[in-house]
Short mmCIF file of C-alpha atoms in Angstrom, two decimals:
data_model
loop_
_atom_site.label_atom_id
_atom_site.label_comp_id
_atom_site.label_asym_id
_atom_site.label_seq_id
_atom_site.Cartn_x
_atom_site.Cartn_y
_atom_site.Cartn_z
CA MET A 1 -0.43 0.14 -0.05
CA ASN A 2 1.27 3.63 -1.38
CA GLU A 3 1.80 5.77 2.32
CA PRO A 4 -0.88 8.14 2.10
CA GLN A 5 -1.47 11.79 1.46
CA PHE A 6 -1.93 13.98 4.60
CA LYS A 7 -3.86 17.46 3.55
CA PRO A 8 -4.94 19.87 6.33
CA VAL A 9 -7.79 21.11 6.72
CA ALA A 10 -8.00 24.38 7.55
CA ASP A 11 -7.87 24.57 11.80
CA ARG A 12 -9.75 21.58 12.90
CA ALA A 13 -8.53 18.54 10.24
CA LEU A 14 -6.28 16.39 8.52
CA LEU A 15 -7.42 14.51 4.74
CA VAL A 16 -5.85 11.67 4.98
CA GLU A 17 -5.66 10.59 1.15
CA PHE A 18 -4.78 6.72 0.20
CA GLY A 19 -5.98 7.02 -3.68
CA THR A 20 -7.96 9.60 -5.72
CA VAL A 21 -9.34 5.74 -7.05
CA VAL A 22 -12.47 3.86 -6.09
CA ASP A 23 -10.99 0.57 -5.20
CA ASP A 24 -11.46 -2.39 -2.79
CA ASP A 25 -7.37 -1.96 -1.39
CA ILE A 26 -7.30 1.23 -0.84
CA ASN A 27 -11.34 1.13 0.85
CA ARG A 28 -9.58 -0.97 2.98
CA ALA A 29 -6.32 0.58 4.40
CA VAL A 30 -9.32 3.67 5.32
CA ILE A 31 -10.83 1.35 7.57
CA ALA A 32 -8.20 -0.18 8.77
CA LEU A 33 -7.25 3.26 8.95
CA ASP A 34 -9.92 3.31 11.34
CA HIS A 35 -9.70 1.12 13.27
CA ALA A 36 -6.47 2.08 14.36
CA LEU A 37 -6.98 5.04 14.75
CA ALA A 38 -10.13 4.52 17.23
CA ARG A 39 -7.40 1.56 19.81
CA SER A 40 -4.95 4.44 19.44
CA CYS A 41 -7.04 7.63 20.13
CA PRO A 42 -4.94 9.79 19.93
CA VAL A 43 -4.63 13.39 22.47
CA GLY A 44 -7.46 15.61 20.57
CA LEU A 45 -9.06 13.90 17.94
CA LEU A 46 -12.84 14.89 17.78
CA GLU A 47 -14.85 12.59 15.03
CA VAL A 48 -12.81 10.82 11.80
CA ILE A 49 -15.27 10.28 9.00
CA PRO A 50 -14.26 7.64 6.42
CA ALA A 51 -15.08 7.34 3.08
CA MET A 52 -14.35 5.26 0.32
CA VAL A 53 -10.37 6.25 -1.14
CA ASN A 54 -9.38 9.21 1.86
CA LEU A 55 -10.60 10.08 5.66
CA LEU A 56 -11.21 13.32 7.52
CA ILE A 57 -9.46 13.34 11.51
CA ILE A 58 -11.82 16.67 13.11
CA PHE A 59 -9.40 17.81 16.10
CA ASP A 60 -9.89 20.14 19.11
CA PRO A 61 -7.26 23.02 17.74
CA VAL A 62 -6.45 24.02 21.00
CA LEU A 63 -4.88 20.67 22.58
CA THR A 64 -3.19 19.64 19.23
CA ASP A 65 -2.83 20.23 15.57
CA HIS A 66 -1.89 18.67 11.74
CA ARG A 67 1.94 17.94 12.11
CA SER A 68 1.48 16.26 15.74
CA ILE A 69 -2.08 14.44 13.86
CA GLN A 70 -0.15 13.95 11.14
CA GLU A 71 2.84 12.08 13.30
CA GLN A 72 0.34 9.97 15.17
CA VAL A 73 -0.87 8.65 12.12
CA GLU A 74 2.05 7.93 11.10
CA LYS A 75 3.14 6.19 14.06
CA LEU A 76 0.42 3.12 13.08
CA PHE A 77 2.21 2.32 9.90
CA PRO A 78 1.91 -0.58 8.57
CA LEU A 79 -1.34 -0.56 8.30
CA ASP A 80 -3.28 -4.21 8.77
CA LEU A 81 -5.28 -4.96 5.90
CA SER A 82 -5.87 -8.67 6.91
CA GLY A 83 -7.32 -7.84 10.62
CA GLN A 84 -10.63 -7.03 10.58
CA GLU A 85 -11.43 -8.26 13.40
CA ASN A 86 -14.41 -6.32 14.52
CA ALA A 87 -15.88 -6.80 11.21
CA LYS A 88 -20.13 -8.37 11.88
CA HIS A 89 -22.05 -10.15 8.37
CA HIS A 90 -25.63 -8.54 8.25
CA SER A 91 -27.82 -10.22 5.67
CA VAL A 92 -30.99 -8.13 5.02
CA ASN A 93 -34.39 -9.23 3.26
CA VAL A 94 -34.67 -8.06 -0.23
CA CYS A 95 -38.12 -7.80 -1.63
CA TYR A 96 -37.10 -7.43 -5.64
CA GLU A 97 -41.01 -7.81 -6.91
CA GLU A 98 -41.93 -5.40 -9.70
CA GLN A 99 -44.03 -3.19 -7.68
CA PHE A 100 -40.61 -2.29 -5.80
CA GLY A 101 -38.32 -1.95 -8.06
CA PRO A 102 -39.41 -0.39 -10.78
CA ASP A 103 -35.92 0.37 -12.22
CA LEU A 104 -35.05 -4.43 -12.38
CA LYS A 105 -36.22 -4.76 -16.22
CA THR A 106 -34.09 -1.53 -17.34
CA VAL A 107 -31.09 -2.96 -16.28
CA ALA A 108 -31.36 -6.44 -16.67
CA THR A 109 -32.28 -4.59 -20.18
CA ALA A 110 -28.70 -2.48 -19.69
CA CYS A 111 -26.81 -6.05 -19.02
CA ASP A 112 -28.35 -8.27 -21.39
CA LEU A 113 -29.88 -10.35 -18.50
CA SER A 114 -33.05 -11.68 -17.48
CA VAL A 115 -34.21 -10.23 -14.17
CA ASP A 116 -34.01 -13.09 -12.72
CA ALA A 117 -30.16 -12.96 -13.55
CA VAL A 118 -29.33 -9.57 -12.16
CA ILE A 119 -31.40 -11.01 -8.44
CA ASN A 120 -29.87 -13.82 -8.80
CA ALA A 121 -26.14 -11.43 -9.60
CA HIS A 122 -27.31 -9.22 -6.47
CA SER A 123 -28.07 -10.37 -4.24
CA GLY A 124 -24.83 -13.34 -4.63
CA PRO A 125 -22.22 -11.68 -3.16
CA ASN A 126 -20.54 -10.47 0.17
CA TYR A 127 -20.99 -5.76 0.13
CA ARG A 128 -18.71 -4.45 2.56
CA VAL A 129 -20.05 -1.53 4.19
CA SER A 130 -16.97 1.31 2.54
CA MET A 131 -18.89 4.68 3.83
CA TYR A 132 -21.68 6.89 5.06
CA GLY A 133 -23.10 9.38 2.37
CA PHE A 134 -25.67 11.39 1.34
CA ALA A 135 -28.58 11.55 4.14
CA PRO A 136 -28.20 10.02 7.45
CA GLY A 137 -28.11 5.89 7.64
CA PHE A 138 -27.03 6.34 3.70
CA ALA A 139 -24.41 2.96 3.59
CA TYR A 140 -22.81 2.39 0.74
CA LEU A 141 -22.33 -1.09 0.21
CA SER A 142 -19.24 -1.84 -2.51
CA GLY A 143 -19.76 -4.93 -4.53
CA VAL A 144 -21.70 -4.60 -6.45
CA PRO A 145 -20.37 -7.88 -9.69
CA CYS A 146 -19.60 -6.29 -12.57
CA ALA A 147 -22.16 -8.01 -14.72
CA ILE A 148 -24.69 -5.32 -13.15
CA GLN A 149 -23.18 -2.28 -13.02
CA VAL A 150 -25.01 0.53 -14.36
CA PRO A 151 -24.57 4.39 -14.17
CA ARG A 152 -26.47 6.87 -12.80
CA LYS A 153 -29.52 8.26 -13.81
CA GLU A 154 -29.27 11.59 -15.64
CA ALA A 155 -31.64 12.86 -13.00
CA ALA A 156 -32.91 12.17 -9.85
CA ILE A 157 -36.43 11.59 -9.06
CA ARG A 158 -38.46 12.59 -6.28
CA ASP A 159 -39.67 10.54 -2.99
CA ILE A 160 -37.95 7.21 -2.71
CA ALA A 161 -39.02 5.18 -0.13
CA ALA A 162 -36.88 4.49 2.57
CA GLY A 163 -36.56 0.95 2.35
CA SER A 164 -35.64 0.68 -0.80
CA VAL A 165 -32.55 -1.22 -2.29
CA LEU A 166 -30.49 0.78 -4.71
CA ILE A 167 -27.65 -0.13 -7.36
CA ALA A 168 -25.22 2.48 -8.95
CA GLY A 169 -21.94 1.40 -10.70
CA PRO A 170 -19.98 -0.48 -7.92
CA GLN A 171 -21.98 1.11 -5.01
CA CYS A 172 -25.35 -0.27 -3.68
CA LEU A 173 -27.44 1.12 -1.08
CA THR A 174 -30.20 0.66 1.34
CA THR A 175 -32.27 4.38 2.06
CA THR A 176 -33.06 5.18 5.60
CA MET A 177 -35.76 8.26 4.43
CA LEU A 178 -37.65 9.57 1.87
CA MET A 179 -35.31 11.43 -0.53
CA PRO A 180 -34.53 11.77 -4.28
CA THR A 181 -32.51 9.05 -6.40
CA GLY A 182 -30.70 8.71 -9.60
CA TRP A 183 -29.96 4.92 -8.57
CA SER A 184 -31.55 1.99 -10.41
CA ILE A 185 -34.26 0.33 -7.43
CA ILE A 186 -34.07 -2.59 -7.52
CA GLY A 187 -36.06 -3.45 -4.05
CA ARG A 188 -37.31 -2.96 -0.97
CA SER A 189 -35.63 -3.60 2.42
CA ASP A 190 -36.88 -4.19 5.61
CA VAL A 191 -33.59 -3.79 7.05
CA ARG A 192 -33.62 -0.80 9.70
CA VAL A 193 -30.55 0.73 9.64
CA MET A 194 -31.06 3.10 12.08
CA THR A 195 -31.67 0.94 15.22
CA ASP A 196 -34.18 3.54 17.39
CA ASP A 197 -31.49 1.55 19.73
CA PRO A 198 -29.33 5.07 21.53
CA GLU A 199 -26.43 2.70 22.42
CA HIS A 200 -25.76 1.50 18.61
CA PRO A 201 -27.75 3.65 16.57
CA PHE A 202 -26.71 2.44 13.26
CA LEU A 203 -27.03 -1.14 12.12
CA PHE A 204 -24.09 -0.93 10.05
CA ASP A 205 -20.39 -0.19 11.90
CA ILE A 206 -17.26 1.08 8.63
CA GLY A 207 -15.65 -2.50 7.81
CA ASP A 208 -18.95 -4.86 7.93
CA THR A 209 -20.54 -7.22 5.40
CA VAL A 210 -23.59 -7.34 3.96
CA SER A 211 -25.48 -10.01 1.99
CA PHE A 212 -29.30 -9.61 0.83
CA LYS A 213 -31.19 -12.79 0.82
CA ARG A 214 -34.66 -12.40 -1.36
CA ILE A 215 -37.63 -13.11 -0.78
CA SER A 216 -41.96 -12.52 -1.06
CA ALA A 217 -43.55 -8.79 -0.17
CA ASP A 218 -45.81 -10.57 2.52
CA GLU A 219 -42.40 -11.80 4.78
CA LEU A 220 -41.63 -7.64 4.56
CA LYS A 221 -41.64 -7.07 8.27
CA TRP A 222 -42.52 -3.18 7.05
CA VAL A 223 -42.91 -0.96 3.68
CA ALA A 224 -43.25 2.17 4.49
CA PRO A 225 -45.60 4.85 2.08
CA MET B 1 -40.72 23.54 40.44
CA ASN B 2 -41.90 26.59 38.01
CA THR B 3 -42.87 25.57 33.89
CA ALA B 4 -44.42 28.07 31.76
CA GLN B 5 -46.36 27.67 28.76
CA PHE B 6 -44.71 28.95 24.96
CA ARG B 7 -47.73 29.56 21.98
CA VAL B 8 -45.96 30.90 18.57
CA VAL B 9 -47.77 33.12 16.85
CA HIS B 10 -45.36 33.46 13.89
CA ALA B 11 -42.86 31.27 12.47
CA GLY B 12 -40.60 31.66 9.65
CA PRO B 13 -39.71 29.32 7.78
CA PHE B 14 -36.38 27.49 8.66
CA VAL B 15 -37.02 28.66 12.15
CA THR B 16 -35.83 25.75 14.70
CA PHE B 17 -35.22 24.78 17.93
CA GLN B 18 -31.49 23.97 18.54
CA ASP B 19 -29.07 22.18 21.64
CA GLY B 20 -25.13 22.44 21.01
CA GLY B 21 -25.46 20.28 17.78
CA ARG B 22 -24.65 15.81 17.54
CA PRO B 23 -21.36 15.72 16.04
CA GLY B 24 -19.31 12.26 16.65
CA ASN B 25 -22.31 10.89 14.11
CA MET B 26 -20.36 12.71 10.58
CA ARG B 27 -19.58 9.38 10.17
CA PHE B 28 -22.95 8.03 9.75
CA GLY B 29 -23.81 10.17 7.57
CA VAL B 30 -25.39 12.81 10.20
CA SER B 31 -23.23 16.27 10.29
CA ALA B 32 -23.55 17.89 13.22
CA SER B 33 -25.60 20.52 13.20
CA GLY B 34 -27.25 23.50 15.64
CA PRO B 35 -26.99 26.53 15.69
CA MET B 36 -25.49 28.87 12.24
CA ASP B 37 -23.83 31.64 14.97
CA ARG B 38 -22.46 29.55 18.03
CA GLN B 39 -20.98 32.41 19.33
CA SER B 40 -24.64 34.61 19.88
CA PHE B 41 -26.45 30.87 20.68
CA THR B 42 -23.69 30.39 23.43
CA THR B 43 -23.82 33.52 25.22
CA ALA B 44 -27.74 33.83 24.97
CA ASN B 45 -27.63 30.29 27.23
CA LEU B 46 -24.93 31.28 29.98
CA ALA B 47 -26.83 34.88 30.24
CA VAL B 48 -30.03 33.27 31.42
CA GLY B 49 -27.90 30.81 33.43
CA ASN B 50 -27.94 27.40 31.14
CA GLN B 51 -25.86 25.33 30.06
CA LYS B 52 -24.21 26.89 26.97
CA THR B 53 -25.30 23.89 24.43
CA ALA B 54 -28.93 24.00 26.52
CA THR B 55 -32.26 23.97 23.81
CA ALA B 56 -32.43 27.27 22.50
CA ILE B 57 -34.95 28.56 19.21
CA GLU B 58 -32.33 30.06 16.28
CA VAL B 59 -34.97 33.03 14.19
CA SER B 60 -34.00 33.00 10.75
CA MET B 61 -34.51 36.24 9.42
CA GLY B 62 -38.65 35.00 8.88
CA GLY B 63 -39.00 36.06 12.34
CA LEU B 64 -41.10 35.00 15.28
CA ILE B 65 -43.34 35.59 17.63
CA LEU B 66 -44.46 33.77 21.08
CA GLU B 67 -46.99 34.42 23.58
CA CYS B 68 -46.82 33.07 26.70
CA VAL B 69 -49.12 31.15 27.91
CA SER B 70 -49.06 30.29 31.65
CA GLY B 71 -45.33 31.14 33.99
CA ALA B 72 -42.91 33.52 33.65
CA ALA B 73 -39.58 33.61 32.43
CA VAL B 74 -35.87 35.30 31.77
CA CYS B 75 -34.75 34.90 28.40
CA ALA B 76 -32.39 36.57 26.26
CA VAL B 77 -31.75 37.16 22.48
CA ILE B 78 -29.21 37.77 20.58
CA GLY B 79 -27.38 37.09 18.00
CA GLY B 80 -27.26 39.71 14.23
CA LYS B 81 -29.21 43.26 14.70
CA PHE B 82 -33.41 42.19 15.53
CA GLU B 83 -35.59 43.86 16.34
CA ILE B 84 -37.10 42.50 19.85
CA GLU B 85 -41.05 44.19 20.96
CA LEU B 86 -42.24 42.51 24.42
CA ASP B 87 -46.29 44.29 24.41
CA GLY B 88 -45.47 46.84 21.94
CA ALA B 89 -41.98 47.84 23.94
CA LYS B 90 -39.21 47.31 21.23
CA HIS B 91 -35.58 46.39 22.85
CA SER B 92 -32.89 45.59 20.55
CA SER B 93 -30.71 42.72 19.92
CA GLY B 94 -28.29 41.84 23.53
CA ALA B 95 -31.77 42.26 25.73
CA MET B 96 -32.31 40.67 29.04
CA LEU B 97 -35.82 40.93 29.62
CA THR B 98 -38.50 38.89 32.55
CA VAL B 99 -41.67 37.22 29.13
CA ASN B 100 -45.00 36.77 31.63
CA ALA B 101 -47.72 35.11 30.94
CA GLY B 102 -49.98 37.35 28.49
CA GLN B 103 -47.14 38.90 26.99
CA ARG B 104 -46.21 38.28 23.54
CA LEU B 105 -42.29 39.01 22.17
CA SER B 106 -41.51 39.75 19.21
CA ILE B 107 -38.09 38.94 17.22
CA ARG B 108 -38.01 39.91 13.37
CA PRO B 109 -34.74 41.44 11.23
CA GLY B 110 -33.29 44.25 11.99
CA GLU B 111 -30.87 46.37 10.60
CA SER B 112 -28.34 43.53 10.15
CA GLY B 113 -27.87 39.91 10.87
CA SER B 114 -29.43 36.68 9.34
CA TRP B 115 -30.13 34.67 12.98
CA CYS B 116 -30.67 35.45 16.16
CA TYR B 117 -30.76 32.78 20.27
CA LEU B 118 -33.81 33.27 21.67
CA ALA B 119 -32.75 31.21 25.02
CA LEU B 120 -35.41 31.01 27.96
CA ALA B 121 -33.81 29.65 31.06
CA GLY B 122 -34.28 26.38 32.20
CA ASN B 123 -35.06 23.01 29.83
CA ILE B 124 -37.56 23.44 27.07
CA ASP B 125 -38.98 19.95 26.47
CA THR B 126 -38.84 19.16 22.70
CA PRO B 127 -38.08 15.43 21.12
CA THR B 128 -34.47 14.47 20.56
CA TRP B 129 -32.59 12.37 17.65
CA LEU B 130 -29.61 11.02 18.92
CA GLY B 131 -30.38 12.36 21.95
CA LYS B 132 -30.02 15.84 20.64
CA SER B 133 -32.75 18.08 19.63
CA ALA B 134 -30.96 20.21 17.22
CA THR B 135 -33.24 20.22 14.23
CA HIS B 136 -31.01 18.48 11.22
CA ALA B 137 -33.16 20.61 8.05
CA LEU B 138 -32.75 17.47 5.81
CA SER B 139 -34.25 14.58 7.74
CA GLY B 140 -36.55 17.29 10.48
CA PHE B 141 -35.07 15.41 12.95
CA GLY B 142 -34.46 16.14 16.70
CA GLY B 143 -36.68 19.49 18.17
CA GLY B 144 -37.77 20.99 14.47
CA MET B 145 -39.62 23.89 12.91
CA LEU B 146 -41.36 25.69 15.08
CA LYS B 147 -44.97 26.00 13.32
CA ALA B 148 -48.21 28.79 14.03
CA GLY B 149 -50.24 27.75 16.68
CA GLN B 150 -47.52 25.08 18.20
CA LYS B 151 -46.86 25.16 22.23
CA PHE B 152 -44.05 24.24 24.15
CA THR B 153 -42.73 23.94 27.55
CA LEU B 154 -40.27 25.75 29.43
CA PHE B 155 -39.26 23.59 32.56
CA ASN B 156 -37.65 24.52 35.17
CA ALA B 157 -38.14 28.58 33.89
CA LYS B 158 -36.83 30.58 36.13
CA VAL B 159 -37.39 34.64 37.24
CA PHE B 160 -34.16 36.97 38.51
CA THR B 161 -33.17 40.28 37.54
CA PRO B 162 -30.36 40.45 35.04
CA ARG B 163 -27.21 41.96 36.60
CA SER B 164 -27.49 44.40 33.30
CA PRO B 165 -30.66 45.08 30.92
CA ALA B 166 -28.79 44.01 27.92
CA ILE B 167 -25.50 42.17 26.86
CA VAL B 168 -22.26 43.59 24.92
CA PRO B 169 -22.15 41.85 22.05
CA TYR B 170 -19.06 40.32 21.17
CA LYS B 171 -17.84 41.77 18.45
CA THR B 172 -18.89 45.57 18.59
CA GLN B 173 -15.95 46.18 15.20
CA PRO B 174 -18.58 46.23 12.06
CA PHE B 175 -17.77 43.68 9.88
CA GLY B 176 -14.36 43.53 8.03
CA GLY B 177 -14.99 42.48 4.65
CA TYR B 178 -12.68 39.36 5.20
CA VAL B 179 -13.50 36.28 5.78
CA ARG B 180 -10.30 33.75 6.19
CA VAL B 181 -9.21 30.52 4.89
CA VAL B 182 -7.19 27.43 4.15
CA LEU B 183 -6.88 26.94 0.72
CA GLY B 184 -7.43 23.43 0.12
CA PRO B 185 -7.96 20.31 0.32
CA GLN B 186 -9.14 20.39 -3.36
CA ASP B 187 -7.53 23.12 -4.17
CA GLN B 188 -4.96 21.29 -6.61
CA HIS B 189 -7.84 20.61 -8.87
CA PHE B 190 -7.99 24.54 -10.13
CA THR B 191 -6.47 26.61 -12.61
CA THR B 192 -3.54 29.38 -11.53
CA ASP B 193 -5.95 31.64 -12.34
CA ALA B 194 -9.30 29.63 -10.53
CA LYS B 195 -7.21 30.52 -7.53
CA ARG B 196 -5.68 34.05 -8.57
CA LEU B 197 -9.20 34.82 -8.54
CA PHE B 198 -10.74 33.61 -5.75
CA LEU B 199 -8.64 35.35 -3.21
CA SER B 200 -8.39 38.37 -4.82
CA ALA B 201 -12.11 38.55 -6.22
CA GLU B 202 -15.38 40.37 -4.52
CA PHE B 203 -17.82 37.55 -3.82
CA ALA B 204 -21.49 38.07 -2.19
CA LEU B 205 -23.84 35.65 -0.94
CA THR B 206 -26.98 34.90 -3.00
CA ASP B 207 -30.72 34.22 -1.73
CA ALA B 208 -29.26 30.59 -2.36
CA TYR B 209 -28.99 30.27 1.44
CA ASP B 210 -30.01 28.03 4.42
CA ARG B 211 -28.30 25.83 6.94
CA MET B 212 -27.38 23.52 4.91
CA GLY B 213 -24.88 25.98 3.38
CA VAL B 214 -24.97 29.25 1.28
CA ARG B 215 -25.06 29.19 -3.05
CA LEU B 216 -22.29 32.20 -3.93
CA GLN B 217 -22.00 35.16 -6.73
CA GLY B 218 -18.94 36.19 -8.15
CA PRO B 219 -16.95 34.80 -10.54
CA ALA B 220 -16.24 31.57 -12.10
CA LEU B 221 -13.78 29.51 -11.05
CA THR B 222 -12.56 27.27 -12.99
CA ILE B 223 -11.50 23.56 -12.51
CA ASN B 224 -8.62 22.12 -14.32
CA GLY B 225 -9.79 19.16 -16.55
CA SER B 226 -13.05 16.70 -16.61
CA LEU B 227 -13.07 16.54 -13.20
CA SER B 228 -14.78 12.82 -11.48
CA MET B 229 -13.66 13.42 -7.64
CA PRO B 230 -15.26 10.07 -5.42
CA SER B 231 -16.94 11.41 -2.44
CA GLU B 232 -15.16 11.87 -0.06
CA PRO B 233 -15.98 13.71 3.72
CA VAL B 234 -17.07 17.62 3.33
CA LEU B 235 -17.06 20.27 6.99
CA LYS B 236 -18.93 23.00 8.27
CA GLY B 237 -17.23 25.75 6.08
CA SER B 238 -16.32 24.00 3.30
CA VAL B 239 -15.95 25.72 0.15
CA GLN B 240 -17.18 23.53 -2.47
CA VAL B 241 -17.14 24.47 -6.55
CA ALA B 242 -19.87 22.52 -8.20
CA GLY B 243 -18.96 22.20 -12.36
CA ASP B 244 -20.87 25.31 -13.20
CA GLY B 245 -17.62 27.08 -11.87
CA VAL B 246 -19.17 28.51 -8.69
CA PRO B 247 -18.36 28.34 -4.99
CA THR B 248 -21.28 27.34 -2.10
CA VAL B 249 -20.34 27.45 1.69
CA LEU B 250 -21.82 24.57 3.43
CA LEU B 251 -22.27 25.57 6.78
CA ALA B 252 -24.48 23.61 9.32
CA ASP B 253 -26.79 21.00 7.88
CA HIS B 254 -24.14 20.18 5.40
CA GLN B 255 -24.71 17.32 4.42
CA THR B 256 -21.75 14.15 4.97
CA THR B 257 -19.79 13.65 1.36
CA GLY B 258 -19.73 15.25 -1.05
CA GLY B 259 -18.42 15.16 -4.93
CA TYR B 260 -16.85 18.16 -5.46
CA PRO B 261 -13.58 19.49 -5.08
CA LYS B 262 -13.08 22.27 -3.01
CA ILE B 263 -11.28 25.40 -3.57
CA ALA B 264 -10.90 25.94 0.77
CA THR B 265 -12.48 25.83 4.04
CA VAL B 266 -13.26 28.19 6.65
CA LEU B 267 -11.74 29.04 9.61
CA ALA B 268 -13.74 27.78 12.63
CA CYS B 269 -13.49 31.47 14.42
CA ASP B 270 -15.32 33.26 10.95
CA LEU B 271 -17.66 30.72 10.33
CA ASP B 272 -20.33 32.34 13.08
CA GLU B 273 -19.53 35.66 11.71
CA PHE B 274 -19.41 34.92 8.15
CA VAL B 275 -23.29 33.24 8.58
CA GLN B 276 -24.59 36.79 10.01
CA LEU B 277 -23.64 38.65 6.35
CA ARG B 278 -27.21 38.96 4.11
CA PRO B 279 -27.22 38.15 0.55
CA ARG B 280 -26.05 40.32 -1.60
CA GLN B 281 -22.90 41.16 1.15
CA LYS B 282 -19.81 41.17 0.43
CA PHE B 283 -16.82 39.96 1.18
CA ARG B 284 -13.02 38.04 0.37
CA PHE B 285 -11.01 35.16 1.28
CA HIS B 286 -7.89 35.48 2.53
CA ALA B 287 -5.98 32.96 2.98
CA VAL B 288 -4.04 32.13 5.77
CA GLN B 289 -0.88 28.52 6.71
CA PRO B 290 -2.57 26.45 8.97
CA GLU B 291 -0.42 26.13 11.35
CA ASP B 292 -1.34 30.17 11.91
CA ALA B 293 -5.19 29.03 11.78
CA VAL B 294 -3.69 27.02 14.66
CA VAL B 295 -2.99 29.25 16.42
CA LEU B 296 -5.47 32.17 15.36
CA ALA B 297 -8.31 29.33 17.06
CA ARG B 298 -6.06 29.18 19.70
CA LEU B 299 -6.47 32.99 20.29
CA ALA B 300 -10.59 32.76 19.35
CA ALA B 301 -11.01 30.06 22.09
CA ILE B 302 -9.02 32.78 25.20
CA GLU B 303 -10.90 35.28 24.07
CA ASN B 304 -14.34 33.05 24.07
CA ARG B 305 -14.24 31.88 27.02
CA SER B 306 -12.93 34.89 29.36
CA TYR B 307 -16.23 36.37 26.91
CA PHE B 308 -18.30 34.04 28.53
CA ASP B 309 -17.25 34.93 32.12
CA ALA B 310 -18.39 37.11 31.58
CA VAL B 311 -21.51 36.78 29.99
CA ARG B 312 -21.85 34.06 32.50
CA HIS B 313 -25.47 34.71 35.31
CA GLY B 314 -24.10 33.03 38.67
CA GLU B 315 -26.81 31.80 40.89
#
């Protein structure tokens, strides 16, 4: 793994960047550094926000500065990329029936596959929780198989229900609230990423793995309007 | 325990309950929210003897009229230069007032400023999300937006004689016209001309201004080549430039990640003054080195501490 680049951000943060293009190994390095920072807990560290290729470390400028944080980060190298020891696995139910997956046919046509083949491809692999973004609890799951990767739509569609299962490029996500999206809507899940548990308010930790299990509409535990 | 009840007679858009915010959740896609102008919010709370992160009301340019239905409480109204009226009597920003049952308190935009804070002595009872009352604009979670007809309760309502009828504002100097930034983290995506323009040209806020951010008006900042960068974390104060070259400054309820390059990031100690500017007000960006930005943050922390000690209401 290449040495990361460090970029100071204003008076209170440091961006640690492992690369500039989305790549599994780069994201694994980001997650490994996130875990290492959680264990080492440098003085003055307030918040760490991992993303696809970089992570942002927010610090208290009264207690530390960019250089001290960078030195603390450098001490954590080389990172242990094998050890995703804290990672949990989550099996998530998805109903792919037509009323919940309005874009399945379009995806199937674009990929020259049957709808069932798209569903099988989507529910086959283990996905990795790469980052959260866009809206609360929107977890970006990496690992959509090449055979069903489709680009974003030209324009976003408004008011997509909570629980929708979306794909775009190599990413998949399950939504937590009514939102617009330009991603393809392929199913509906009953997972609650926002748990209402004050001790553990978000179901997935970054670095966890997720797989999808095909269910019928009757089996969905809840359906957002 | 004394309880006071209030009824919202009028509330403009974006008048919200806010506490100190919910930092620490950006990794789950949740921005910190909390007050746009932290300095004024904290001052208002301390002046009425509340904890500095207690729930208060953030009043936007839409204005607010409250009626005290029962009970009584001391309040502080601080922030932009808004016009304050209690039962028809006029007061200025910084006023410390006692609101009694049957009285109406009105807070409307005045000569300057975009946000004003109303702190009531006691504990405002609101819904919370992730343990905090700060309203998250995108989802509406937390204490929420105030709406006409709504009632809310102030527990442990306190009435006392304030040390002085008004609080001397923290900044007595008018806005100096500069907002300090550290360049980056993606200034390398911009042409040399764009970077020079960014630091020399005049920018103005536009009406596209809410709790998520404010779009600026000024010269287009050209991005080098075609742009495709992965979504990455952003901060309150990030100056993000979309494909059209128009910069937006991200604010309290910003999305936690973004795929547009950030030419610069505003220093925390300049954000409170920046958010009080109004649409069409002009300013320039001034770049400082990261190590100097840290020194400025430390000086601001020292000044804040002595100012807060001076305004704090003690028993």
